[in-house]
Steps between C-alpha positions, in 0.01 A plus 500: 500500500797479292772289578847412437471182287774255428575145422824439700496288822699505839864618426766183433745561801764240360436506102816495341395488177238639297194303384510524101189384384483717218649666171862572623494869269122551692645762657700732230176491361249538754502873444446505110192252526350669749104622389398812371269722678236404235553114573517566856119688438387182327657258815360726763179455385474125403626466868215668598268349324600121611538663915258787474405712832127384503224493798533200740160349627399632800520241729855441429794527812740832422757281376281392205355864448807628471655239232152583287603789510896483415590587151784326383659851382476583874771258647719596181436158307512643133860618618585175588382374204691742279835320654388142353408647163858700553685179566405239672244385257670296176237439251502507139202648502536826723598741195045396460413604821707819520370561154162427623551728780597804295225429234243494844632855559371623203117548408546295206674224615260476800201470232698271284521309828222549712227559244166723568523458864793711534325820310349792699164671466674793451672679243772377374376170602798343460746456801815332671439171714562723750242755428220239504277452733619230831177283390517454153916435517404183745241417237736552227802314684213197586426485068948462465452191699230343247626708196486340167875609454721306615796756594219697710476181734830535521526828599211419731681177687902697517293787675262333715776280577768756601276762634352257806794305551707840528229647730423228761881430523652859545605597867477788662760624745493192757477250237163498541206518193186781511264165416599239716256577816228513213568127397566371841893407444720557730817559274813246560457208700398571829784289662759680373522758790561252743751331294697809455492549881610149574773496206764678758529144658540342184827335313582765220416141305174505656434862503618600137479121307703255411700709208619769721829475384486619139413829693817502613641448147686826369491516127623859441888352482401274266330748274729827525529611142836399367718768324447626144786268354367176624130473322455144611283535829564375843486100493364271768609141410300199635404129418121611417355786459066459521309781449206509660385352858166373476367155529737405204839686557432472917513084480797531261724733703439319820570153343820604314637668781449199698646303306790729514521714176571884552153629382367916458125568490363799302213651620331822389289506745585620911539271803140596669620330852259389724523819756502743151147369394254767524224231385329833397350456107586811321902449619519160513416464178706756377798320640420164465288458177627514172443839306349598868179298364371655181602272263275405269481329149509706169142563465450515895249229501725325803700616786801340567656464855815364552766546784789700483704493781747267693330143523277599183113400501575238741573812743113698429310139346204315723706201647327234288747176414303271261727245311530476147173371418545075351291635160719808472817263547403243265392714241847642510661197467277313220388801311826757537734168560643633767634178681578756835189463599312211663892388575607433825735810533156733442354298732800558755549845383113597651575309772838700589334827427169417692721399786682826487229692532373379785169378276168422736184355424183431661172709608632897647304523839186695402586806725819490241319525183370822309150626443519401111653119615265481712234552280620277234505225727120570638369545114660219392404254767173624440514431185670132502801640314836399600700691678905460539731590747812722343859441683692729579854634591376659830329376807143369526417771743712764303164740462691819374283670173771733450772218355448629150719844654718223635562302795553716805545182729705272274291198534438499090774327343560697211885450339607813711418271802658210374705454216670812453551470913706184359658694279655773720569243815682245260766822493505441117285759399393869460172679412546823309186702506352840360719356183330422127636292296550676132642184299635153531871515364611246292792367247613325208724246627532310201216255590194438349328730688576808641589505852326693857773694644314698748219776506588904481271658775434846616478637846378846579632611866251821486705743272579330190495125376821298469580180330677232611565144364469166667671277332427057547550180372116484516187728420211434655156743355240490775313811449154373466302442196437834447894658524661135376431583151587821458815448641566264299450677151656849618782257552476427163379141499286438156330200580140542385314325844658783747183681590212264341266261647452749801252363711278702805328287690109737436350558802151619534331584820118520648429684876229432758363689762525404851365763698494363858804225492766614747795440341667768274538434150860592484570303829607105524735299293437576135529181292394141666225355317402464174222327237499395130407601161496132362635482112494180320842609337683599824422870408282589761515766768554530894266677678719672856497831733676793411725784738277840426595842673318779425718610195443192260148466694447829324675460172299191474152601597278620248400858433180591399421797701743682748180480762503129387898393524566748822160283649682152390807648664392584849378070521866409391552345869203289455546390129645172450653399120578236355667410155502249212851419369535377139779226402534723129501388144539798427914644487627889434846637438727729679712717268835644560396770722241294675213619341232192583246367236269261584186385293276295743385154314128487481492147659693680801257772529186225516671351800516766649148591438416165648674607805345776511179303525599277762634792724183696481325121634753493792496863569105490513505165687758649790230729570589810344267777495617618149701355264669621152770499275734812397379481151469909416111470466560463931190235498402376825231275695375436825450131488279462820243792360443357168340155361723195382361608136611865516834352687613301210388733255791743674717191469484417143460886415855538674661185403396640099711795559842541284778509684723622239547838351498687811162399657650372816844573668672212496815395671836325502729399811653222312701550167680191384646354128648771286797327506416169461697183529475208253654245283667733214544867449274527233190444760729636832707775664694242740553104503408267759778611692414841518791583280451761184498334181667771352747621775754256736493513850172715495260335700116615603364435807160663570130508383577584139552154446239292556385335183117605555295676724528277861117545585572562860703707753865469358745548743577138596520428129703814399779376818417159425677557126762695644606296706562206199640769382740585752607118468595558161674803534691352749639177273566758210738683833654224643684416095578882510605538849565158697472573890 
């Protein structure tokens, strides 16, 4: 039964550059972090513990017998795993799990760690984790998840978390995965073989996207190395220079290079064109996501996701266009005196952008809408809770689940189907990809600040890296709030803001069970309704419908059992989610190699406790047939076999539950503020402008600058900004280079 595992997808016919989403030296030192055999014991067997070979019930279909019985060491995950902890994993904290790996393949360590359970009945009693018996690991493994100690969760939620993403993403030789018959998924979008046929009568526009010309773009002239004698590296002059491409540096370089100015883009990311999506989960995010999805705060208590790739998260996000909300804005004007906003050229600016994308609203046909909208809009009507309709920058009938791998059809309007299309058919412009940007360059000029010269990047074309320097009249930083700052202070910017008042966005989630509804639940468009969280304060919380594929299905579902989690597994098509988004209080910091730490504010976490109640209410009221939350303990209820007193009792029990300290996986698709702008530098990283206090003609232009955490879906905001922006950069231009 063993197979060839691997995380790659379909081959890249017309890549001309390589995807660098991680540590450029990953690679010259891939081989010298590699595990031991004794960590590799230790991994093996905590693999096979979470995705055990175990007895299926025995009125299961073959396809579900045979996952039960599928050990995860028997399609080669723990090897796969052994190549994040070996380099694609950056975490402060993986020296602790390595450690804890060695220390597990000792008979100490594993009592130090595992306690009583893990002793045998047997002279010498004492044994490795992989000695003990399959039983009492799962119970032991089931205690980590509860343990008093807090770095034990830890170990418990990086595990669980890599182990079943790793295992229900891997492919086997024809891109297929050993579980997906099991969970009733039918792997990438259905559509996309017919596409592929039909794409021979296609434009190349059409058939590759809008961008298909930086594919054409040659940068090995550019980037030969020079000769010994000339140290300076190979120079590409141009008006601006804007690193990044995402909903912030997209609207930038499309309206500069309208307006005629000779702009580059930087993007570390690849061009994933439409006929190059796989919209399989284990490669597209790989390719598309950064740090291929794992990143996670310090302590691990939230994953992170954020795009990395040509058109940024507006390439992989949900669609959803929600203005500014008027509370936010005003908020940011009286309390932050930010006299941009609630002007008329913010009020344009969302205008422009929403027109740009296309932006739609109204009710998607119901034959449009997923299993989990769906359901939110039955519970809540049930319920007399309101229920909104979310625009977005794709069609009404645009019913495609898999627009979190991208946009096969181009109907979502991300920047790298609008703006940056500006960009390169102005004739003004260039996209450099596969290229990381090392520092912003700038000089003493004799002024009272230091002046942006440029930004030193790095390209690696597959043998080694080589530097080149673009060199502008104007810097744009767009690298998301995540990357902004610590570009910032490797280029040697001191100001004491870069990298505080980080703000997530905490997301929570609850699941029903709808056993007989037709509908798939990875099917349908993913995010066009939503309901409230009401806060008196404007700190409240949205309650939407999430994109799940059996990966972060599985990283999210709880384990209490493998019988238990590989049962939950095989109803994945029938099991509808929905989250609770929090507006935070709460802020973190990102450090100067982009180590996150976020402490959630207790009023934060009761919100989304209170969402939590109101989810289980519209789950239950939908007509689920079991409802719970991922909170470790794995608690669930079947609302129509139980009385109202024994139904709230589950309600109030669950709604009690902490959130923090690694009792529930929470998440974060949004990042925003750890650059924030303001009225001085002593509060702020950039003015009103955009512009650096501490640096001239260094402008930011992405989510790390919104004042405070937004409180809903951020893209029209983040573009919205960048545009005014844009506007400003292009006065500060027009002294410097009249046209």
């Amino acid at each position: 039964m063993k197979q060839k595992a691997k995380r790659e997808g379909h081959a890249d016919p017309i890549k001309v550059a390589k995807n660098i989403t991680n540590d450029p030296i990953r690679v010259q030192t891939q081989l010298k972090k590699r595990l031991t055999a004794r960590e590799m014991e230790s991994m093996t067997s905590i693999c096979d513990t979470f995705v055990p070979s175990i007895d299926a019930p025995s009125e299961c279909n073959i396809s579900v017998q045979t996952f039960f019985q599928t050990a995860a060491s028997m399609v080669g995950t723990p090897e796969i795993l052994e190549g994040y902890f070996s380099g694609k994993l950056h975490h402060p904290l993986l020296w602790l799990l390595r450690t804890i790996l060695w220390l597990l393949s000792t008979w100490y360590g594993t009592f130090i760690l595992c306690g009583i359970k893990s002793l045998s009945s047997q002279f010498p009693y004492f044994q490795r984790f992989s000695q003990v018996e399959a039983k009492h690991r799962e119970e032991i493994v089931a205690n980590w998840s509860i343990s008093y100690f807090y770095h034990i969760r830890m170990l418990f939620r990086a595990m669980k978390f890599l182990v079943h993403l790793i295992f229900f993403t891997q492919l086997d030789e024809v891109n297929e995965n050993h579980a997906w018959k099991a969970l009733d998924y039918c792997g990438p979008d259905p559509g996309l073989a017919n596409q592929i046929q039909l794409s021979t009568s296609q434009s190349e526009a059409d058939r590759v996207g809008p961008l298909y010309p930086i594919q054409a773009c040659n940068l090995q002239p550019l980037l030969d190395p020079l000769p010994a004698q000339k140290p300076k590296p190979t120079t590409i002059t141009c008006d601006v220079v804007i690193i990044g491409s995402g909903a912030g540096g997209g609207v930038v370089a499309g309206a500069l290079a309208l307006a005629g100015y000779n702009v580059v883009v930087i993007e570390k990311g690849g061009y994933n064109a439409r006929s190059n999506l796989s919209l399989l989960e284990g490669p597209s995010l790989d390719q598309m996501y950064e740090g291929s999805g794992v990143v996670g705060t310090e302590d691990m208590s939230i994953v992170v996701l954020a795009g990395s790739t040509v058109g940024g998260g507006s390439a992989i996000n949900w669609s959803a266009c929600i203005r500014t909300p008027d509370n936010v804005i005003s908020e940011w004007r009286n309390e932050y005196g930010l006299d941009l906003f609630g002007s008329e050229a913010y009020a344009m600016a969302m205008d422009v952008v929403c027109e740009r994308m296309g932006v739609v609203t109204g009710k998607v046909p119901p034959e449009c809408e997923s299993l989990s909208t769906e359901v939110l809009r039955r519970g809540c009507n049930e319920l007399g809770y309101m229920v909104h309709d979310i625009p977005c920058n794709a069609p009404r009938n645009h019913n495609c689940g898999w627009c979190c791998f991208g946009c096969r059809h181009g109907l979502k309007k991300g920047t790298d189907e609008t703006w940056l299309v500006d960009l390169l058919e102005s004739g003004n412009g260039k996209i450099l990809t596969g290229c990381k940007a090392i520092r912003v360059v700038h000089e003493d000029r004799g002024h009272r600040r230091r002046v942006a010269a440029g930004v030193l990047c790095q390209y690696d074309d597959g043998t080694r890296d080589k530097t080149f320097l673009v060199e502008s009249k104007v810097t744009v930083v767009a690298c998301g709030a995540i990357n902004t700052p610590v570009l910032l202070k490797k280029s040697g910017l001191k100001n004491p803001n870069i990298g505080k008042h980080l703000h997530l966005h905490p997301v929570v989630m609850v699941w029903g069970q709808f056993p007989n509804c037709t509908k798939k639940s990875y099917e349908g468009a993913i995010l066009t309704a939503m309901t409230k969280v009401q806060s008196k304060d404007g700190y409240g919380a949205l309650i939407q419908t999430p994109a799940l594929h059996p990966g972060m299905f599985s990283a999210l579902t709880p384990w209490v059992s493998s019988a238990d989690f590989k049962h939950r597994m095989t109803r994945f098509s029938q099991t509808a989610h929905i989250f609770a988004l929090a507006r935070d209080r709460g802020s973190g910091t990102v450090d100067s190699s982009g180590y996150i730490r976020y402490n959630m504010d207790p009023r934060d976490e009761q919100i989304l406790q209170n969402g939590i109640e109101k989810m289980i209410r519209i789950m239950a009221a939908a007509g689920a047939e079991e409802v719970g939350t991922q909170h470790n303990k794995g608690d669930r209820i079947k609302p129509k076999s139980v009385n109202p007193h024994d139904f709230e009792k589950f309600v109030e029990m669950e709604k009690g539950k902490d959130i923090r300290g690694l009792r529930m996986p929470v998440c974060s698709a949004h990042q925003m503020g750890s650059c924030r702008m303001g009225v001085n530098e002593e509060t702020s990283v950039v003015d009103e402008r955009g512009e650096s206090w501490e640096i001239e003609g260094l402008y930011l232009a992405d989510s790390s600058i919104v004042p405070t955490a937004i409180g809903v879906n951020p893209m029209v905001t983040i573009q919205s900004i960048a545009y005014c922006v844009a506007q400003c950069i292009l006065e500060d231009l027009r002294r410097k280079i009249p046209i």
